[in-house]
Amino acid sequence: MTKDVIALTPTMPDINTLLAGLFAGGPDLGINSLAEGAVVQLCAPGGRPLVSVEAPLLVQVPGEAQRLLGAEVAAPNEPFWWTEARASTAVEEGERLAGSFAGRLAAVLDGMVWPPEAAHTEVVPLTPETATAAPASEAAPPAVDVLTDKAAVVIQDRPVVAMTSWLADALGTAAASDRALQIVTPPHTRLTLPTRNALHGHPNRWVIQDPDSGYYDGLSGAQLHWQDGHFTPARTAEGNARIAEAFKPRPTPDSPGAQGERQLILSLHTTHPAEEDLLLGGALEAAWLTLTGTPPAGWSTAEPIALPWSRRQMTELARTRAQKSAPTWLTAIGTPDRPAIATTHITHTPAGIEEHITLALGYATDEAPPLDAIAPLAEVLATDHNLTSMLTTFRTARRDLTVPPRFEAPPVPLSFTLGAVAVSEIGRTHAQHTQGGPRPAQLGPASRPTLHYALGDGTDPSSWTTLQQLTQHLKSA
């Protein structure tokens, strides 16, 4: 497995400290700059990249090191600097070089290294074979270990695979070249919600390398094999995909279901007029305040979440990207004591500025999810934040909101909300009379009502049938 090594330091690595780390392989080591200086590569004398180092990131949000690296990580107090080095799989020296680079930064700046066993400060001698070792591909970004005509393969051995800037770059490269992004991990690894959402679309995959079950898809359970330059399902003689034994549900005393852990998930869609004084993030902030009592703790375009929550800064970024005809993808995080995470996709369309938001909140057995707050929240979103629609679901799953590589029961619908503009477009009479379906509650002003459809209590999977029938009825207008 490829090793990522991270230096966590209370002060920013200055140029002299970085140079001390970069020469962990001695004076013959070359240095290249990529991505306008955001990534620096340590190279063998023949120019082969051995280690890629990302620019130090100032993390100002509590709990990020523990969320992504493990609860036992004793990171410096916030704010601290996160400097990540990724070792090449092409040569044996790569991992020790990454460990020496991070170890030198931590030693000089009184920080720490993750994983701690990787840290050292020795010079790593390079063998003659190092200069001739082939990299993954000259065209591959630093995160990609294997690049074929069909796939960009990233090998990870971390407790949690987050949507880091490395991984976002690999995903963008794969999509631009019509390749699949395929992340290979051991079975103990979990995904964050942003990474899980990024891998949801075909042909991207989360590939588990299990000692007993071989390779399988961590999201679908399909057994996989390497064929024609990518991981693809191994099928039976009848053409059906096999499900790996390791993926099948096995209730244990420490499983989320046994512990009663649950997740409340809101999928929001807002549409705002493209006005000069528009401030984005209001719907997400209102939902967070209603359901947790506090606003989001931080936001960022990648993980770890580095910046304190700021609607103004989010809006400025989205406006800048819109001027380049580019959408904006953001993640927001809550405080460590109340697990909550959201992704937001912002686009400029003929209808206006659209926000597509997924907000997930985690609850333990002794924590009561605020289900009775959903309808009042829907009214606030419709009245004050240009809500187009909202689907609320409930599921049995981990409180920490990470995704394990095994079967999890799908979410069950609780309610669906249709904003005032959508109600007007469909027709108020048609939207209110659902022909045997749920009768909606009317929210907001009577002249421009929002309709809120209760679909169930979040425990009956037949609510999906109810939602499907409601959707078909609304579309039939």
Short mmCIF file of C-alpha atoms in Angstrom, two decimals:
data_model
loop_
_atom_site.label_atom_id
_atom_site.label_comp_id
_atom_site.label_asym_id
_atom_site.label_seq_id
_atom_site.Cartn_x
_atom_site.Cartn_y
_atom_site.Cartn_z
CA MET A 1 0.00 0.00 0.00
CA THR A 2 1.11 3.55 -0.68
CA LYS A 3 2.05 5.44 2.45
CA ASP A 4 0.87 8.96 3.13
CA VAL A 5 2.84 10.64 5.91
CA ILE A 6 1.60 13.83 7.58
CA ALA A 7 3.45 16.34 9.74
CA LEU A 8 1.22 18.22 12.20
CA THR A 9 3.03 21.28 13.57
CA PRO A 10 2.00 24.25 15.74
CA THR A 11 3.86 26.69 13.49
CA MET A 12 4.15 27.02 9.74
CA PRO A 13 7.14 25.26 8.17
CA ASP A 14 9.36 28.05 6.83
CA ILE A 15 11.52 27.72 3.73
CA ASN A 16 14.60 26.56 5.67
CA THR A 17 12.67 23.84 7.49
CA LEU A 18 11.07 22.67 4.25
CA LEU A 19 14.47 22.52 2.58
CA ALA A 20 15.84 20.46 5.47
CA GLY A 21 13.00 18.02 4.96
CA LEU A 22 13.25 18.00 1.19
CA PHE A 23 16.90 16.92 1.32
CA ALA A 24 16.09 13.82 3.35
CA GLY A 25 17.56 11.85 0.45
CA GLY A 26 20.83 13.74 0.37
CA PRO A 27 22.18 16.43 -1.97
CA ASP A 28 21.65 14.36 -5.12
CA LEU A 29 17.88 14.51 -4.71
CA GLY A 30 16.14 16.73 -7.26
CA ILE A 31 13.17 19.00 -6.59
CA ASN A 32 10.31 19.79 -8.97
CA SER A 33 7.44 22.23 -8.50
CA LEU A 34 3.93 21.36 -9.70
CA ALA A 35 0.47 23.00 -9.62
CA GLU A 36 1.90 26.52 -9.45
CA GLY A 37 4.02 25.60 -6.44
CA ALA A 38 1.23 23.90 -4.45
CA VAL A 39 3.00 20.53 -4.81
CA VAL A 40 6.74 19.87 -4.60
CA GLN A 41 8.25 16.58 -5.74
CA LEU A 42 11.43 14.93 -4.47
CA CYS A 43 13.02 13.23 -7.46
CA ALA A 44 15.75 10.66 -8.04
CA PRO A 45 18.80 11.72 -10.11
CA GLY A 46 17.05 10.39 -13.22
CA GLY A 47 14.06 12.64 -12.60
CA ARG A 48 11.75 9.93 -11.23
CA PRO A 49 9.36 11.34 -8.58
CA LEU A 50 9.82 9.63 -5.21
CA VAL A 51 7.74 11.77 -2.85
CA SER A 52 5.17 14.50 -3.50
CA VAL A 53 4.68 17.15 -0.81
CA GLU A 54 1.64 19.41 -0.68
CA ALA A 55 1.85 23.01 0.51
CA PRO A 56 1.25 23.32 4.29
CA LEU A 57 -2.42 23.83 5.18
CA LEU A 58 -3.54 25.86 8.20
CA VAL A 59 -6.31 23.90 9.95
CA GLN A 60 -8.47 26.16 12.11
CA VAL A 61 -11.38 23.77 12.77
CA PRO A 62 -11.48 21.63 15.96
CA GLY A 63 -11.31 17.84 15.73
CA GLU A 64 -10.17 17.44 12.11
CA ALA A 65 -7.02 15.44 12.90
CA GLN A 66 -8.98 13.03 15.09
CA ARG A 67 -11.85 12.73 12.57
CA LEU A 68 -9.55 11.78 9.70
CA LEU A 69 -6.58 10.10 11.40
CA GLY A 70 -8.09 8.46 14.49
CA ALA A 71 -9.34 9.47 17.93
CA GLU A 72 -5.97 8.62 19.50
CA VAL A 73 -4.07 11.27 17.49
CA ALA A 74 -2.70 13.94 19.83
CA ALA A 75 -2.48 16.80 17.34
CA PRO A 76 -1.38 20.31 18.32
CA ASN A 77 -4.10 22.68 19.46
CA GLU A 78 -5.90 24.54 16.68
CA PRO A 79 -4.81 26.28 14.63
CA PHE A 80 -2.08 23.94 13.42
CA TRP A 81 -0.32 23.23 10.13
CA TRP A 82 -1.00 20.05 8.15
CA THR A 83 1.83 19.14 5.73
CA GLU A 84 1.22 15.95 3.76
CA ALA A 85 3.78 13.85 1.88
CA ARG A 86 2.78 11.04 -0.46
CA ALA A 87 5.32 8.32 -1.28
CA SER A 88 5.57 6.82 -4.76
CA THR A 89 4.86 3.10 -5.15
CA ALA A 90 7.48 2.86 -7.87
CA VAL A 91 10.48 2.61 -5.54
CA GLU A 92 11.19 1.18 -2.09
CA GLU A 93 12.84 4.36 -0.81
CA GLY A 94 9.71 6.46 -1.28
CA GLU A 95 8.07 5.58 2.02
CA ARG A 96 11.23 6.14 4.09
CA LEU A 97 11.84 9.44 2.32
CA ALA A 98 8.32 10.62 3.16
CA GLY A 99 8.86 9.58 6.79
CA SER A 100 12.18 11.44 6.97
CA PHE A 101 10.69 14.58 5.43
CA ALA A 102 7.80 14.63 7.93
CA GLY A 103 10.05 13.63 10.83
CA ARG A 104 12.41 16.53 10.17
CA LEU A 105 9.54 19.04 10.09
CA ALA A 106 8.13 17.68 13.34
CA ALA A 107 11.53 17.65 15.06
CA VAL A 108 12.33 21.26 14.17
CA LEU A 109 8.84 22.65 14.83
CA ASP A 110 7.95 20.56 17.92
CA GLY A 111 5.13 18.78 16.11
CA MET A 112 4.12 15.18 15.50
CA VAL A 113 3.94 12.73 12.61
CA TRP A 114 1.14 10.47 11.47
CA PRO A 115 1.55 7.55 11.43
CA PRO A 116 4.05 7.87 14.32
CA GLU A 117 6.01 4.76 13.34
CA ALA A 118 6.91 6.38 9.99
CA ALA A 119 8.80 9.28 11.57
CA HIS A 120 12.60 9.48 11.50
CA THR A 121 15.23 12.02 10.53
CA GLU A 122 17.83 9.87 8.78
CA VAL A 123 19.18 10.48 5.30
CA VAL A 124 17.75 7.81 2.98
CA PRO A 125 20.41 6.53 0.57
CA LEU A 126 19.22 5.97 -2.99
CA THR A 127 20.10 2.76 -4.79
CA PRO A 128 21.19 2.71 -8.47
CA GLU A 129 17.88 1.10 -9.35
CA THR A 130 15.97 4.12 -8.04
CA ALA A 131 16.93 6.32 -10.99
CA THR A 132 15.50 3.84 -13.50
CA ALA A 133 12.27 3.00 -11.67
CA ALA A 134 9.28 3.99 -13.76
CA PRO A 135 6.64 6.31 -12.27
CA ALA A 136 2.94 5.56 -12.66
CA SER A 137 2.79 7.82 -15.69
CA GLU A 138 4.24 11.12 -16.75
CA ALA A 139 0.64 12.37 -17.18
CA ALA A 140 -0.60 11.11 -13.81
CA PRO A 141 -1.20 13.54 -10.91
CA PRO A 142 0.76 12.82 -7.71
CA ALA A 143 -2.11 10.91 -6.07
CA VAL A 144 -2.42 8.35 -8.89
CA ASP A 145 -0.44 5.11 -8.51
CA VAL A 146 -1.56 3.31 -11.69
CA LEU A 147 -2.84 5.07 -14.81
CA THR A 148 -4.32 3.06 -17.67
CA ASP A 149 -6.57 3.90 -20.59
CA LYS A 150 -9.60 3.04 -18.44
CA ALA A 151 -8.73 3.90 -14.86
CA ALA A 152 -6.77 6.13 -12.52
CA VAL A 153 -5.99 3.89 -9.54
CA VAL A 154 -5.18 5.39 -6.14
CA ILE A 155 -3.84 3.09 -3.40
CA GLN A 156 -4.55 4.23 0.18
CA ASP A 157 -3.82 2.81 3.63
CA ARG A 158 -5.48 5.26 6.00
CA PRO A 159 -8.20 4.77 8.63
CA VAL A 160 -10.42 7.22 6.74
CA VAL A 161 -10.16 8.21 3.08
CA ALA A 162 -11.16 11.86 2.86
CA MET A 163 -11.75 14.02 -0.20
CA THR A 164 -8.34 15.67 0.05
CA SER A 165 -7.04 18.06 -2.57
CA TRP A 166 -4.86 15.16 -3.79
CA LEU A 167 -7.92 12.98 -4.35
CA ALA A 168 -9.98 15.81 -5.84
CA ASP A 169 -7.18 16.40 -8.35
CA ALA A 170 -7.11 12.69 -9.24
CA LEU A 171 -10.91 12.67 -9.63
CA GLY A 172 -10.82 15.70 -11.91
CA THR A 173 -8.04 14.20 -14.02
CA ALA A 174 -9.91 10.92 -14.35
CA ALA A 175 -13.17 12.60 -15.31
CA ALA A 176 -11.48 14.89 -17.86
CA SER A 177 -9.86 11.90 -19.57
CA ASP A 178 -12.98 9.67 -19.43
CA ARG A 179 -11.37 7.30 -16.93
CA ALA A 180 -12.70 5.70 -13.77
CA LEU A 181 -11.28 6.74 -10.42
CA GLN A 182 -10.68 3.53 -8.44
CA ILE A 183 -9.47 3.77 -4.83
CA VAL A 184 -7.88 0.61 -3.41
CA THR A 185 -7.82 0.22 0.39
CA PRO A 186 -7.55 -2.50 3.06
CA PRO A 187 -10.81 -3.65 4.72
CA HIS A 188 -10.34 -1.54 7.88
CA THR A 189 -10.59 1.73 5.91
CA ARG A 190 -13.73 3.88 5.87
CA LEU A 191 -14.82 6.79 3.64
CA THR A 192 -16.03 10.26 4.53
CA LEU A 193 -19.36 11.40 3.11
CA PRO A 194 -17.70 13.67 0.48
CA THR A 195 -15.54 10.78 -0.77
CA ARG A 196 -18.48 8.41 -0.79
CA ASN A 197 -20.54 10.89 -2.82
CA ALA A 198 -17.68 11.36 -5.29
CA LEU A 199 -17.40 7.61 -5.89
CA HIS A 200 -21.12 7.01 -6.21
CA GLY A 201 -21.28 7.58 -9.95
CA HIS A 202 -20.30 4.90 -12.45
CA PRO A 203 -17.56 3.96 -13.34
CA ASN A 204 -15.77 5.09 -10.15
CA ARG A 205 -15.15 2.42 -7.52
CA TRP A 206 -13.98 1.81 -3.99
CA VAL A 207 -11.93 -1.38 -4.23
CA ILE A 208 -11.35 -3.39 -1.03
CA GLN A 209 -8.33 -5.69 -0.92
CA ASP A 210 -9.51 -8.33 1.54
CA PRO A 211 -7.21 -11.22 2.57
CA ASP A 212 -10.12 -13.69 2.57
CA SER A 213 -12.53 -12.36 -0.07
CA GLY A 214 -10.02 -10.96 -2.55
CA TYR A 215 -11.04 -7.71 -4.24
CA TYR A 216 -14.59 -6.39 -3.87
CA ASP A 217 -16.51 -3.14 -4.26
CA GLY A 218 -16.83 -1.45 -0.86
CA LEU A 219 -20.14 0.20 -1.78
CA SER A 220 -21.96 -2.58 -3.66
CA GLY A 221 -20.18 -5.72 -2.45
CA ALA A 222 -19.54 -7.00 -5.99
CA GLN A 223 -16.46 -9.21 -6.28
CA LEU A 224 -13.90 -7.59 -8.56
CA HIS A 225 -10.94 -8.62 -10.67
CA TRP A 226 -8.38 -6.72 -12.71
CA GLN A 227 -9.22 -6.95 -16.40
CA ASP A 228 -8.31 -4.79 -19.40
CA GLY A 229 -6.74 -2.07 -17.26
CA HIS A 230 -9.37 -1.61 -14.55
CA PHE A 231 -11.22 -3.35 -11.73
CA THR A 232 -14.47 -4.83 -13.00
CA PRO A 233 -17.08 -7.25 -11.51
CA ALA A 234 -16.32 -10.97 -11.64
CA ARG A 235 -19.52 -12.51 -12.99
CA THR A 236 -21.10 -15.93 -12.83
CA ALA A 237 -21.78 -18.04 -15.94
CA GLU A 238 -25.23 -16.42 -16.01
CA GLY A 239 -23.67 -12.95 -16.10
CA ASN A 240 -24.58 -11.96 -12.53
CA ALA A 241 -22.16 -10.20 -10.18
CA ARG A 242 -21.04 -12.20 -7.15
CA ILE A 243 -21.31 -10.59 -3.69
CA ALA A 244 -18.24 -10.94 -1.47
CA GLU A 245 -18.79 -12.72 1.85
CA ALA A 246 -16.95 -9.93 3.69
CA PHE A 247 -19.56 -7.40 2.50
CA LYS A 248 -22.63 -9.32 3.67
CA PRO A 249 -24.27 -8.07 6.88
CA ARG A 250 -23.15 -9.79 10.07
CA PRO A 251 -24.71 -8.13 13.14
CA THR A 252 -22.20 -7.95 15.98
CA PRO A 253 -22.33 -6.32 19.43
CA ASP A 254 -20.20 -3.42 18.18
CA SER A 255 -22.06 -2.81 14.89
CA PRO A 256 -23.99 0.47 14.47
CA GLY A 257 -27.29 -1.40 14.32
CA ALA A 258 -26.61 -3.18 17.58
CA GLN A 259 -25.63 0.08 19.23
CA GLY A 260 -28.64 1.92 17.83
CA GLU A 261 -26.57 4.47 15.92
CA ARG A 262 -28.57 6.41 13.33
CA GLN A 263 -28.22 9.13 10.74
CA LEU A 264 -30.61 11.90 9.71
CA ILE A 265 -30.00 13.04 6.12
CA LEU A 266 -31.40 16.12 4.38
CA SER A 267 -31.10 16.67 0.63
CA LEU A 268 -31.83 20.34 -0.12
CA HIS A 269 -32.17 22.21 -3.38
CA THR A 270 -32.37 26.01 -3.36
CA THR A 271 -32.62 28.43 -6.28
CA HIS A 272 -31.70 32.10 -5.78
CA PRO A 273 -32.01 35.08 -8.12
CA ALA A 274 -28.57 36.00 -9.47
CA GLU A 275 -28.34 39.28 -7.53
CA GLU A 276 -25.23 41.25 -6.66
CA ASP A 277 -25.86 41.15 -2.90
CA LEU A 278 -26.67 37.42 -2.78
CA LEU A 279 -25.09 35.64 0.21
CA LEU A 280 -24.94 31.86 -0.16
CA GLY A 281 -24.99 29.25 2.60
CA GLY A 282 -28.08 30.58 4.36
CA ALA A 283 -30.15 27.42 3.91
CA LEU A 284 -27.36 25.21 5.20
CA GLU A 285 -26.70 27.47 8.17
CA ALA A 286 -30.41 27.61 9.05
CA ALA A 287 -30.70 23.81 8.90
CA TRP A 288 -27.59 23.40 11.05
CA LEU A 289 -28.84 25.87 13.65
CA THR A 290 -32.29 24.27 13.80
CA LEU A 291 -31.03 20.70 14.11
CA THR A 292 -27.92 21.19 16.29
CA GLY A 293 -28.28 24.57 17.98
CA THR A 294 -25.03 25.89 16.50
CA PRO A 295 -23.85 26.96 13.03
CA PRO A 296 -21.31 24.87 11.09
CA ALA A 297 -17.82 24.93 12.58
CA GLY A 298 -15.93 25.16 9.30
CA TRP A 299 -15.89 24.84 5.54
CA SER A 300 -13.43 24.10 2.77
CA THR A 301 -13.12 22.94 -0.83
CA ALA A 302 -11.38 19.75 0.34
CA GLU A 303 -10.68 17.75 3.48
CA PRO A 304 -9.35 18.34 6.09
CA ILE A 305 -11.78 21.18 6.67
CA ALA A 306 -9.51 24.13 7.31
CA LEU A 307 -11.49 27.39 7.42
CA PRO A 308 -13.89 28.72 10.09
CA TRP A 309 -17.47 28.98 8.87
CA SER A 310 -18.01 32.08 6.71
CA ARG A 311 -20.90 32.57 4.28
CA ARG A 312 -19.18 35.63 2.86
CA GLN A 313 -16.00 33.77 1.95
CA MET A 314 -18.02 30.90 0.46
CA THR A 315 -19.96 33.32 -1.69
CA GLU A 316 -16.82 35.10 -2.88
CA LEU A 317 -15.31 31.78 -3.96
CA ALA A 318 -18.48 30.71 -5.79
CA ARG A 319 -18.71 34.11 -7.54
CA THR A 320 -15.08 33.87 -8.67
CA ARG A 321 -15.59 30.38 -10.05
CA ALA A 322 -18.85 31.35 -11.73
CA GLN A 323 -16.97 34.05 -13.65
CA LYS A 324 -14.90 31.19 -15.11
CA SER A 325 -18.08 29.20 -15.87
CA ALA A 326 -17.05 26.64 -13.25
CA PRO A 327 -19.25 25.11 -10.53
CA THR A 328 -18.22 25.21 -6.87
CA TRP A 329 -17.98 22.15 -4.61
CA LEU A 330 -17.75 22.72 -0.84
CA THR A 331 -17.78 20.71 2.38
CA ALA A 332 -18.89 21.94 5.82
CA ILE A 333 -18.31 20.26 9.17
CA GLY A 334 -19.76 20.51 12.67
CA THR A 335 -18.18 20.38 16.12
CA PRO A 336 -16.69 17.09 17.37
CA ASP A 337 -19.44 16.59 19.99
CA ARG A 338 -22.23 16.77 17.39
CA PRO A 339 -21.30 14.80 14.25
CA ALA A 340 -22.56 16.63 11.17
CA ILE A 341 -21.14 17.04 7.69
CA ALA A 342 -22.50 18.55 4.48
CA THR A 343 -21.55 18.84 0.84
CA THR A 344 -22.74 21.72 -1.34
CA HIS A 345 -22.62 21.95 -5.12
CA ILE A 346 -23.19 25.50 -6.44
CA THR A 347 -24.00 26.18 -10.08
CA HIS A 348 -25.12 29.18 -12.15
CA THR A 349 -28.05 28.09 -14.35
CA PRO A 350 -30.74 29.91 -16.35
CA ALA A 351 -32.99 29.54 -13.29
CA GLY A 352 -30.50 31.38 -11.06
CA ILE A 353 -27.87 30.35 -8.51
CA GLU A 354 -28.60 26.80 -7.42
CA GLU A 355 -27.34 25.07 -4.28
CA HIS A 356 -27.58 21.27 -4.05
CA ILE A 357 -26.88 20.36 -0.42
CA THR A 358 -26.59 17.04 1.39
CA LEU A 359 -26.48 17.37 5.19
CA ALA A 360 -25.96 14.29 7.39
CA LEU A 361 -26.16 14.20 11.20
CA GLY A 362 -25.22 11.26 13.45
CA TYR A 363 -26.92 10.08 16.66
CA ALA A 364 -26.15 7.48 19.33
CA THR A 365 -28.69 5.28 21.11
CA ASP A 366 -29.28 7.80 23.88
CA GLU A 367 -29.61 10.77 21.51
CA ALA A 368 -33.04 11.68 20.14
CA PRO A 369 -32.95 12.92 16.53
CA PRO A 370 -34.99 16.15 16.21
CA LEU A 371 -37.57 14.71 13.82
CA ASP A 372 -40.27 17.11 15.01
CA ALA A 373 -38.09 20.03 13.86
CA ILE A 374 -38.17 19.02 10.19
CA ALA A 375 -41.50 20.63 9.27
CA PRO A 376 -40.72 23.97 11.00
CA LEU A 377 -37.32 23.94 9.31
CA ALA A 378 -38.95 23.35 5.94
CA GLU A 379 -41.09 26.45 6.49
CA VAL A 380 -38.05 28.58 7.39
CA LEU A 381 -36.16 27.35 4.32
CA ALA A 382 -39.12 28.00 2.05
CA THR A 383 -39.90 31.44 3.48
CA ASP A 384 -36.37 32.81 3.90
CA HIS A 385 -34.00 30.76 1.73
CA ASN A 386 -35.66 30.05 -1.64
CA LEU A 387 -36.18 26.32 -1.06
CA THR A 388 -37.02 24.40 -4.23
CA SER A 389 -37.28 20.96 -2.63
CA MET A 390 -36.11 18.92 0.34
CA LEU A 391 -36.04 15.16 0.92
CA THR A 392 -35.46 13.99 4.50
CA THR A 393 -34.42 10.39 5.20
CA PHE A 394 -33.44 8.30 8.22
CA ARG A 395 -31.18 5.27 8.50
CA THR A 396 -29.33 2.90 10.81
CA ALA A 397 -25.65 3.73 10.34
CA ARG A 398 -22.56 4.99 12.11
CA ARG A 399 -22.83 8.04 14.35
CA ASP A 400 -19.46 9.31 13.11
CA LEU A 401 -20.91 9.49 9.56
CA THR A 402 -18.12 7.47 7.94
CA VAL A 403 -18.86 4.68 5.46
CA PRO A 404 -17.52 1.16 6.16
CA PRO A 405 -16.90 -1.40 3.36
CA ARG A 406 -19.88 -3.58 4.23
CA PHE A 407 -23.61 -3.62 3.67
CA GLU A 408 -25.59 -0.84 5.32
CA ALA A 409 -29.36 -0.58 5.19
CA PRO A 410 -30.45 2.17 2.79
CA PRO A 411 -32.09 5.31 4.20
CA VAL A 412 -35.86 5.44 4.57
CA PRO A 413 -37.85 8.57 3.58
CA LEU A 414 -39.36 10.69 6.32
CA SER A 415 -40.75 13.61 4.34
CA PHE A 416 -40.63 15.55 1.11
CA THR A 417 -41.03 19.33 0.80
CA LEU A 418 -41.94 21.22 -2.36
CA GLY A 419 -41.06 24.92 -2.46
CA ALA A 420 -43.52 27.66 -3.42
CA VAL A 421 -42.12 28.21 -6.92
CA ALA A 422 -42.28 24.49 -7.70
CA VAL A 423 -45.84 24.32 -6.34
CA SER A 424 -46.84 27.20 -8.61
CA GLU A 425 -45.23 25.57 -11.66
CA ILE A 426 -46.89 22.20 -11.01
CA GLY A 427 -50.21 23.73 -10.05
CA ARG A 428 -51.39 24.08 -6.48
CA THR A 429 -54.52 21.97 -6.90
CA HIS A 430 -52.65 19.12 -8.59
CA ALA A 431 -49.86 19.18 -5.99
CA GLN A 432 -52.31 19.10 -3.07
CA HIS A 433 -54.48 16.24 -4.38
CA THR A 434 -52.22 13.21 -4.58
CA GLN A 435 -54.85 10.56 -5.49
CA GLY A 436 -54.53 8.36 -2.42
CA GLY A 437 -51.05 9.54 -1.47
CA PRO A 438 -50.11 11.67 1.54
CA ARG A 439 -52.04 14.90 1.97
CA PRO A 440 -49.50 17.73 2.29
CA ALA A 441 -49.35 20.29 5.07
CA GLN A 442 -49.36 23.88 3.84
CA LEU A 443 -46.45 25.97 5.06
CA GLY A 444 -45.77 29.67 4.65
CA PRO A 445 -48.15 32.33 3.30
CA ALA A 446 -51.44 31.08 1.86
CA SER A 447 -50.86 33.09 -1.31
CA ARG A 448 -47.56 31.24 -2.07
CA PRO A 449 -47.68 28.01 -0.08
CA THR A 450 -44.96 25.44 0.37
CA LEU A 451 -46.22 21.86 0.60
CA HIS A 452 -44.77 19.39 3.09
CA TYR A 453 -45.54 15.69 2.58
CA ALA A 454 -45.07 13.33 5.56
CA LEU A 455 -44.01 9.92 4.20
CA GLY A 456 -43.47 7.82 7.33
CA ASP A 457 -41.50 7.48 10.55
CA GLY A 458 -38.21 6.49 8.94
CA THR A 459 -38.49 2.76 9.72
CA ASP A 460 -40.74 1.38 6.94
CA PRO A 461 -38.97 0.84 3.59
CA SER A 462 -42.35 0.99 1.82
CA SER A 463 -42.02 4.77 2.20
CA TRP A 464 -39.88 4.62 -0.94
CA THR A 465 -42.91 3.37 -2.86
CA THR A 466 -44.98 6.21 -1.42
CA LEU A 467 -42.31 8.72 -2.47
CA GLN A 468 -42.09 7.22 -5.96
CA GLN A 469 -45.86 7.47 -6.42
CA LEU A 470 -45.84 11.07 -5.17
CA THR A 471 -43.00 11.98 -7.54
CA GLN A 472 -44.80 10.41 -10.50
CA HIS A 473 -47.98 12.31 -9.60
CA LEU A 474 -46.13 15.65 -9.38
CA LYS A 475 -44.34 15.02 -12.69
CA SER A 476 -47.60 14.15 -14.42
CA ALA A 477 -48.66 17.79 -14.20
#
